Coordinates of C-alpha atoms and ligand atoms in Angstrom, one line a residue:
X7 CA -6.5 -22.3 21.4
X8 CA -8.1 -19.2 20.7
X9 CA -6.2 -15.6 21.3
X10 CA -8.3 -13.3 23.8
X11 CA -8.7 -10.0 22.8
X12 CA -6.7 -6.7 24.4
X13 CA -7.7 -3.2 23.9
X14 CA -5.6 -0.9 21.9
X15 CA -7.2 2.5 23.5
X16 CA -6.8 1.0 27.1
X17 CA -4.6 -2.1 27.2
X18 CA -7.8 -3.8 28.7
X19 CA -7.9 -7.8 27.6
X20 CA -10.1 -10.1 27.5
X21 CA -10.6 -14.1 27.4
X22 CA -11.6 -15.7 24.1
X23 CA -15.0 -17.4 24.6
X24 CA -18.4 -17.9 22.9
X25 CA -19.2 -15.3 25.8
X26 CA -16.4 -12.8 24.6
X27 CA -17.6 -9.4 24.6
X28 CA -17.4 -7.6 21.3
X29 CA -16.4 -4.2 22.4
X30 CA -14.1 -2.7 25.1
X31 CA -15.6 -1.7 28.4
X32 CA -14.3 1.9 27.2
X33 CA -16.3 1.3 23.8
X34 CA -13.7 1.0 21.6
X35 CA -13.4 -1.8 18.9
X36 CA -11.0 -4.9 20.5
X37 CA -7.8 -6.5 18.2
X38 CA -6.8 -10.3 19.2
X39 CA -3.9 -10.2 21.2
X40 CA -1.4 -11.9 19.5
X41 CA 1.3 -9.7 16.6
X42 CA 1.2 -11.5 13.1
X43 CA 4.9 -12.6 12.8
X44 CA 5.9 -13.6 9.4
X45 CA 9.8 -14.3 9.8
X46 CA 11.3 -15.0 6.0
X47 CA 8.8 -15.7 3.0
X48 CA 8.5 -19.4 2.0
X49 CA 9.7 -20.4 -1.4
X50 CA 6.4 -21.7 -2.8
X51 CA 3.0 -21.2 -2.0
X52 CA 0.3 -24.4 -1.7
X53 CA -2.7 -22.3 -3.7
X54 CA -5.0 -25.1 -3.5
X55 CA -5.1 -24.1 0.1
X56 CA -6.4 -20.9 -1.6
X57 CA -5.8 -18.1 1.5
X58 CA -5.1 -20.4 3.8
X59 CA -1.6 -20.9 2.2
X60 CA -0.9 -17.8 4.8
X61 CA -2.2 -19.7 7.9
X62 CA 1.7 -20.0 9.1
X63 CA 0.3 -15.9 9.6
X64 CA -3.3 -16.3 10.3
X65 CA -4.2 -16.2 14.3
X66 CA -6.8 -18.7 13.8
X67 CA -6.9 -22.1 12.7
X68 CA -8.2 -23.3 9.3
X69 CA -12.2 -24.4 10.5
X70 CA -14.5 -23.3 7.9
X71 CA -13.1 -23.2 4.0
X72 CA -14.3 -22.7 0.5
X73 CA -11.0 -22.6 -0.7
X74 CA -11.5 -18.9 -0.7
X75 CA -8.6 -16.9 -1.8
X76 CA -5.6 -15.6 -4.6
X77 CA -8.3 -13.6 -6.9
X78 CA -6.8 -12.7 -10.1
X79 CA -4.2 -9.5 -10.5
X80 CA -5.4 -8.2 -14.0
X81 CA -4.0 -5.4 -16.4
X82 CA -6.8 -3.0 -16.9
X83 CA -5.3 -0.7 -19.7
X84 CA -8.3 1.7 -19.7
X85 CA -7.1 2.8 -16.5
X86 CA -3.5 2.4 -17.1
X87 CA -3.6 -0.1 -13.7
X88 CA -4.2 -3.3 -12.3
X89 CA -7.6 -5.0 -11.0
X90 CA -7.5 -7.3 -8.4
X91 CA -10.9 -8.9 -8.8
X92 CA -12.2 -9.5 -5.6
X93 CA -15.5 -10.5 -6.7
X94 CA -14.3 -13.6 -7.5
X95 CA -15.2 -15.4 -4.3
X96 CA -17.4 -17.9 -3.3
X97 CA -20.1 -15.3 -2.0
X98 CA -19.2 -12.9 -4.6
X99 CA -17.5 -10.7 -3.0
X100 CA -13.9 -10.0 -0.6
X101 CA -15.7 -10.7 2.3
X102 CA -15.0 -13.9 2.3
X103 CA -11.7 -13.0 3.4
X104 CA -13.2 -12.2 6.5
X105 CA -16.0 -14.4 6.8
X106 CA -13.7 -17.8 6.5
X107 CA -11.4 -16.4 9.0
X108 CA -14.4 -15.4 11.3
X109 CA -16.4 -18.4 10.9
X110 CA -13.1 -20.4 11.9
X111 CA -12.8 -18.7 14.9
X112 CA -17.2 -19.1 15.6
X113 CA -16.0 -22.8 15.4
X114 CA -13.0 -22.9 17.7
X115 CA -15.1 -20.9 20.5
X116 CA -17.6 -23.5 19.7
X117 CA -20.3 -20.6 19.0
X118 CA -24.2 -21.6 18.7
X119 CA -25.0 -18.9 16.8
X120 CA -23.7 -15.5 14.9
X121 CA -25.4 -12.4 14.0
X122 CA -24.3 -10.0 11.6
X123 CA -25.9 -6.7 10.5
X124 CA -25.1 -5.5 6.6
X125 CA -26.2 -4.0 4.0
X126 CA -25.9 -7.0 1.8
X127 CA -22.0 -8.3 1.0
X128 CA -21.1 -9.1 4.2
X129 CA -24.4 -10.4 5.1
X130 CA -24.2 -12.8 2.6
X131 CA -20.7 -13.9 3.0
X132 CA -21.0 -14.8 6.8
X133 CA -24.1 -16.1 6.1
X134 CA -22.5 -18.4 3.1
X135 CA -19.9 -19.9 5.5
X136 CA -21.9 -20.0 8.7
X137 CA -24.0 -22.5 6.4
X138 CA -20.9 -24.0 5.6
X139 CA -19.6 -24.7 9.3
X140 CA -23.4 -25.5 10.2
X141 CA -23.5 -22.8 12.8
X142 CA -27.2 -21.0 12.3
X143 CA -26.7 -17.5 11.4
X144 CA -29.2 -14.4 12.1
X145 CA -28.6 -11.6 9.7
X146 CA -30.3 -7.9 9.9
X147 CA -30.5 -5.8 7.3
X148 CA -31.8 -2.5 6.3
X149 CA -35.6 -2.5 5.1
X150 CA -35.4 -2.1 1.1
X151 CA -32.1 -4.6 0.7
X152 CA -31.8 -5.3 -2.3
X153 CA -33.9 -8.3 -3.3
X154 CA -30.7 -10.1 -5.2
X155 CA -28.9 -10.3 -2.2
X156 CA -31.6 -10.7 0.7
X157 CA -31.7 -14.1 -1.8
X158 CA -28.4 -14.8 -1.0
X159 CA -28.7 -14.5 3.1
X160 CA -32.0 -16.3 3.1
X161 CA -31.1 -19.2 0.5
X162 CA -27.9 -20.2 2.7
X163 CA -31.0 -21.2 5.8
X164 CA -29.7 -18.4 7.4
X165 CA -32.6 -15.9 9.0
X166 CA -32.9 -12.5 7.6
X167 CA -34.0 -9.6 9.9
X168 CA -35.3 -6.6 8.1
X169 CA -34.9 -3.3 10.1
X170 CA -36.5 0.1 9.7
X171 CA -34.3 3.1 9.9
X172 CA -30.5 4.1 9.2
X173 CA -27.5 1.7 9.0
X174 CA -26.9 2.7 11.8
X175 CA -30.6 1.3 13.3
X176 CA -29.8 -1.9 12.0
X177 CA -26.6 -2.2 13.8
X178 CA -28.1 -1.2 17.0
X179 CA -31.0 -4.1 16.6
X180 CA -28.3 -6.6 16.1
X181 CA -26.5 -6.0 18.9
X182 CA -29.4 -5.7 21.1
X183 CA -30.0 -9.3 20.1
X184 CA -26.2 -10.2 21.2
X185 CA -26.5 -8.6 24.2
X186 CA -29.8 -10.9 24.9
X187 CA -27.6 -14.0 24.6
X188 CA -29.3 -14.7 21.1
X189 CA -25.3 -15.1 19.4
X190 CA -21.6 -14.1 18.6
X191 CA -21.1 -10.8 17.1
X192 CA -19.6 -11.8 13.7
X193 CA -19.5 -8.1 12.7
X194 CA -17.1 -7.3 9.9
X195 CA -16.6 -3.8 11.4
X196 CA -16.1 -5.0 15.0
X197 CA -14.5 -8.5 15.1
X198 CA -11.1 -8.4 15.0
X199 CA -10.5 -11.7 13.3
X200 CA -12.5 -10.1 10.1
X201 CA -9.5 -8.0 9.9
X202 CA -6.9 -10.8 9.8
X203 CA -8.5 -12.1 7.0
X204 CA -8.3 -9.4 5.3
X205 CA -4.8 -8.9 5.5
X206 CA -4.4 -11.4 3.2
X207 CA -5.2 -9.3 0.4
X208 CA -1.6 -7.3 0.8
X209 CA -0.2 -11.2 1.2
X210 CA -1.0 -12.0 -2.2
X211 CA -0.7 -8.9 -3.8
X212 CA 3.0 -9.3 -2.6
X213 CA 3.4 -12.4 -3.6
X214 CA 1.7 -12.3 -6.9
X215 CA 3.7 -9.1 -7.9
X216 CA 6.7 -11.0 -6.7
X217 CA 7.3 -9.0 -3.8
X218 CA 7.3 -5.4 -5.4
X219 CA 4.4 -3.3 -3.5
X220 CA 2.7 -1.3 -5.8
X221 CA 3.1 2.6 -5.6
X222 CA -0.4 3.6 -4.6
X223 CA -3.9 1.5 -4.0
X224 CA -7.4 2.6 -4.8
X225 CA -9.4 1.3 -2.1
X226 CA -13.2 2.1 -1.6
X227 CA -14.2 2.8 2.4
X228 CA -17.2 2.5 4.1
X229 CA -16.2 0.5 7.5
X230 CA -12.7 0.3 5.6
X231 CA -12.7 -3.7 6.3
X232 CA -10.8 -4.0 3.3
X233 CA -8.8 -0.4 3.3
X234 CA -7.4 -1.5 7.3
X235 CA -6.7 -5.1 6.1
X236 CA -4.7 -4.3 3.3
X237 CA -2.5 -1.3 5.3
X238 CA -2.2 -4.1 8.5
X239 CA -0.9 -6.5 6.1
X240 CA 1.6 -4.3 4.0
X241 CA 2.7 -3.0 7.3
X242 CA 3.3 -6.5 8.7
X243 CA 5.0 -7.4 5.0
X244 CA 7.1 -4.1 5.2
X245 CA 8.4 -4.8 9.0
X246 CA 9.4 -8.9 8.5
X247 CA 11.1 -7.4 5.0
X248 CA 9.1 -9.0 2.2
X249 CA 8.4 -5.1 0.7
X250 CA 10.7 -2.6 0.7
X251 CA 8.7 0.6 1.3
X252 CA 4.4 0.9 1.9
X253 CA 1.8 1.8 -0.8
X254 CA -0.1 4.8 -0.6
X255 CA -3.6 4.1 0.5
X256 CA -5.9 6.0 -1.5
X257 CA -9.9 6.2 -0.5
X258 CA -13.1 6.7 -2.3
X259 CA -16.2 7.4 -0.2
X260 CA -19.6 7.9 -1.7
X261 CA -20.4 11.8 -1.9
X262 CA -22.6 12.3 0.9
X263 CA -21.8 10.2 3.5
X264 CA -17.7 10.1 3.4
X265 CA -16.7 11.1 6.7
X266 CA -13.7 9.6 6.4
X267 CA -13.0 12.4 3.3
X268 CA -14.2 15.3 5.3
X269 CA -11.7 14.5 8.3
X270 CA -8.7 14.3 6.0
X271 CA -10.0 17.5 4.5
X272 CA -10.6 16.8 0.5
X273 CA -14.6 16.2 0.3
X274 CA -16.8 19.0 0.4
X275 CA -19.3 17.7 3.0
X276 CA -22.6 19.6 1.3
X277 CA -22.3 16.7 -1.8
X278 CA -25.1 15.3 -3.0
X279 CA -25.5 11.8 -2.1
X280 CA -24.4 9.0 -4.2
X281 CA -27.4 6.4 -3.7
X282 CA -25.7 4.2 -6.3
X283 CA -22.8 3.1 -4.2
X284 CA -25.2 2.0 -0.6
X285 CA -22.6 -0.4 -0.1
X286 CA -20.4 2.2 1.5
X287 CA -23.0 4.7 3.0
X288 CA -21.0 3.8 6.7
X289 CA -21.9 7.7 8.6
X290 CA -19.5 6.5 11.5
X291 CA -16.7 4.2 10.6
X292 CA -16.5 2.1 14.2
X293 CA -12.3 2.2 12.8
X294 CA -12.2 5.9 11.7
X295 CA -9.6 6.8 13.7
X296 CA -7.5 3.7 12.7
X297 CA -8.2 4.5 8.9
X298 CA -7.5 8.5 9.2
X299 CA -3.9 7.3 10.6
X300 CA -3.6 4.6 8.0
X301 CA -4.2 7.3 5.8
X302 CA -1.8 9.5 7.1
X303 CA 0.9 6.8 7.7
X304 CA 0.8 6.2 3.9
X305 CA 0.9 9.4 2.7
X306 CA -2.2 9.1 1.0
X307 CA -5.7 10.7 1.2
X308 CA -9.3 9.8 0.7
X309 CA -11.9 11.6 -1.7
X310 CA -14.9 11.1 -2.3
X311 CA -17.2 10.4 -5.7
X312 CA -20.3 11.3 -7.2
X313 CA -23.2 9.0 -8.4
X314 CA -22.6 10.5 -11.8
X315 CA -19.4 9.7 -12.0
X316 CA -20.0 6.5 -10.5
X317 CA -22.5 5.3 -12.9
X318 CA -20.5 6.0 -15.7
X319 CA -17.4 4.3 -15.0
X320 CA -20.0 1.5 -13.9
X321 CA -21.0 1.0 -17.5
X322 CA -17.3 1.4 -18.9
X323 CA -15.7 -1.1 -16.8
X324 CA -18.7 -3.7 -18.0
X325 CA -17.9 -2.8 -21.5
X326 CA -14.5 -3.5 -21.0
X327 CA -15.0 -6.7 -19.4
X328 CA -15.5 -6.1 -15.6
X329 CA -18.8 -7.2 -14.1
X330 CA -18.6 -5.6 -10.8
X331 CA -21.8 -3.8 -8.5
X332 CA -21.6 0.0 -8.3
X333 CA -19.5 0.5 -5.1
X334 CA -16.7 -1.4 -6.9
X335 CA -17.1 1.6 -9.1
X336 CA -16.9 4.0 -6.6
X337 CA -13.1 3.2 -6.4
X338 CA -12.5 2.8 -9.9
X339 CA -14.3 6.4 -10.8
X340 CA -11.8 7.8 -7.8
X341 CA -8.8 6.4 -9.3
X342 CA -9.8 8.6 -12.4
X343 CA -10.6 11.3 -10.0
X344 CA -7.4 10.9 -8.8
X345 CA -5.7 11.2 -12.0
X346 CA -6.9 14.2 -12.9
X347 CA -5.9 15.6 -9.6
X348 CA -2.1 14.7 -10.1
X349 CA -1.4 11.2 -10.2
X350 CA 0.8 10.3 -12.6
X351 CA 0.1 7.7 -15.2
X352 CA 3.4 5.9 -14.7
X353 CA 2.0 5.5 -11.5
X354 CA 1.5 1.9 -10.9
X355 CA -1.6 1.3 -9.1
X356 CA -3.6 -1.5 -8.0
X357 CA -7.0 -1.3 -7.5
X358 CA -9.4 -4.1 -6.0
X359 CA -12.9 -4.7 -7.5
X360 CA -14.8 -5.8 -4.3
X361 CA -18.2 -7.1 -5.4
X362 CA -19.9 -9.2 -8.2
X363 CA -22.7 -7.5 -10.6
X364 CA -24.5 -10.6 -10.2
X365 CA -26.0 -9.7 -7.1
X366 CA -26.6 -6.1 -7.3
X367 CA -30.1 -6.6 -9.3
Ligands
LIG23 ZN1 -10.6 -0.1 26.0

């Protein structure tokens, strides 16, 4: 069985079903209704089950795997910091957190089809495992994707759906087609069971640093999938006792379009746009509120980063070794942004490297 979904603006719930709706009747984004409960940590942890080792926590049963999960913690002494390379997934990127723990849930509410609207990653990762569970997928994307990834949708059998306009334009069409009946709305900013998968990102971090949370984390935001999923599951590590204390949460936007920066008051909102990192060009967050009070919560902040700067610590973290797309820079460039505005160096800071270079051509 399925949890149904509640409402944390207005308490409404809802049934789980193929026919569940993907928003609140009061428009705001639903959570499933069941609390991640932890208790104590197990002694050992079965890695071949890759995340799934964390299903004990998961709200979803284990349906759709490619044995996803526990991406290397690296020392990245350029930086003074550790990489968590999170482009080493099956689709190339940490969406895959998301995309096995939504596809399971596709295959529990026996779902026909699911459409997803990206600007490439997630695109390709829910198209990857929909392939994989043999549920067709429909996937819109901006006209202009870039062709390296529109290869990846559309090699999975998955159809691609090109859409004039804003971001914003091409979520609209796909939930125009979800509201026709066409499919389930595996949206990685709106379906809650995205987010559980990305919690597991603070599970291993915990476990692989055996049990010591790091002092601060870098994280780039452009829905914040990854930024929410990593304070929801430090703050479900912290309450069942696993960690003694939270990370800070520290963002990096893309100059330009980091709304997220100008709430919290540190980006200057008259930035040139940074074109380089279009992985995170997200206007209106469908979380913001939930990230500005993760933000907050933490004690951290969010800035946001130039394509200049962006570019450049693109081609140093190749050279040293790191073959990551240009948003993964974005959160790199802010961690050195960030040290120049007072974090110390004895700082110890993680920082994940979300997507592969491989598909950024
Ligand atoms: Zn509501």
């Amino acid at each position: 069985m399925a949890p149904g979904l509640v409402c944390a603006d207005c308490g409404r719930t809802y049934e789980a079903g193929p026919n569940e709706p993907w928003q609140c009747a009061c428009g705001a984004p639903l959570e499933l209704n069941m609390e991640p409960a932890l208790g104590d940590p197990p002694q050992t942890f079965d890695r071949e089950a890759g995340l799934w080792a964390f299903d004990a926590f998961l709200p979803v049963n284990r349906e759709v795997t490619l044995g996803e999960g526990w991406t290397p913690l690296v020392d990245a002494p350029t930086w003074d910091a550790t990489f968590k390379l999170e482009y080493v997934f099956p689709s190339g990127s940490f969406k895959d957190r998301g995309a096995t723990t939504t596809l399971s849930r596709a295959v529990t509410l026996d779902v026909n089809r699911v459409i997803e609207d990206s600007s490439g990653n997630a695109g390709a990762s829910i198209a990857l495992y929909a392939a994989r569970a043999g549920i067709p997928g429909e996937i819109y994307v901006p006209t202009g994707v870039k062709p390296a990834k529109r290869a990846a949708i559309e090699g999975t059998g998955a159809t691609v759906v090109e859409v004039d306009g804003a971001r914003a334009d091409v979520s609209q069409a796909a939930r125009e087609a979800v509201a026709a009946g066409k499919g389930w709305y595996a949206s990685h900013a709106w379906n809650p069971t995205f987010y559980a998968g990305t919690m597991t990102a603070a599970y291993e971090i915990a476990v692989q640093r055996g049990f010591e949370a790091p002092d601060a984390m870098v994280v780039p935001i452009g829905h914040g999938t990854l930024f929410l999923g990593l304070y929801r599951g430090f703050a479900a590590l912290e309450s069942a006792g696993w960690i003694d204390r939270m990370p800070r949460l520290l963002g990096v936007q893309a100059a330009g379009v980091a709304p997220i920066a100008e709430t919290v008051g540190t980006a200057a909102g008259t930035q040139t746009k940074n074109e380089l990192a279009d992985g995170i060009q997200i206007a209106e967050p469908v979380r913001a509120a939930q990230i500005t009070r993760a933000v907050r919560e933490t004690n951290g902040t969010v800035i946001a980063v130039a394509e200049e700067q962006t570019r450049a610590t693109w081609h140093t973290l190749h050279r040293a070794g790191f073959h990551v797309e240009p948003t993964s820079a974005v959160a790199v460039a802010g961690l050195e942004a960030y040290r120049t505005h007072g974090l110390d160096r004895d700082q110890d800071v993680v920082v994940p490297l979300t997507g592969s270079g491989l598909k950024s051509a």
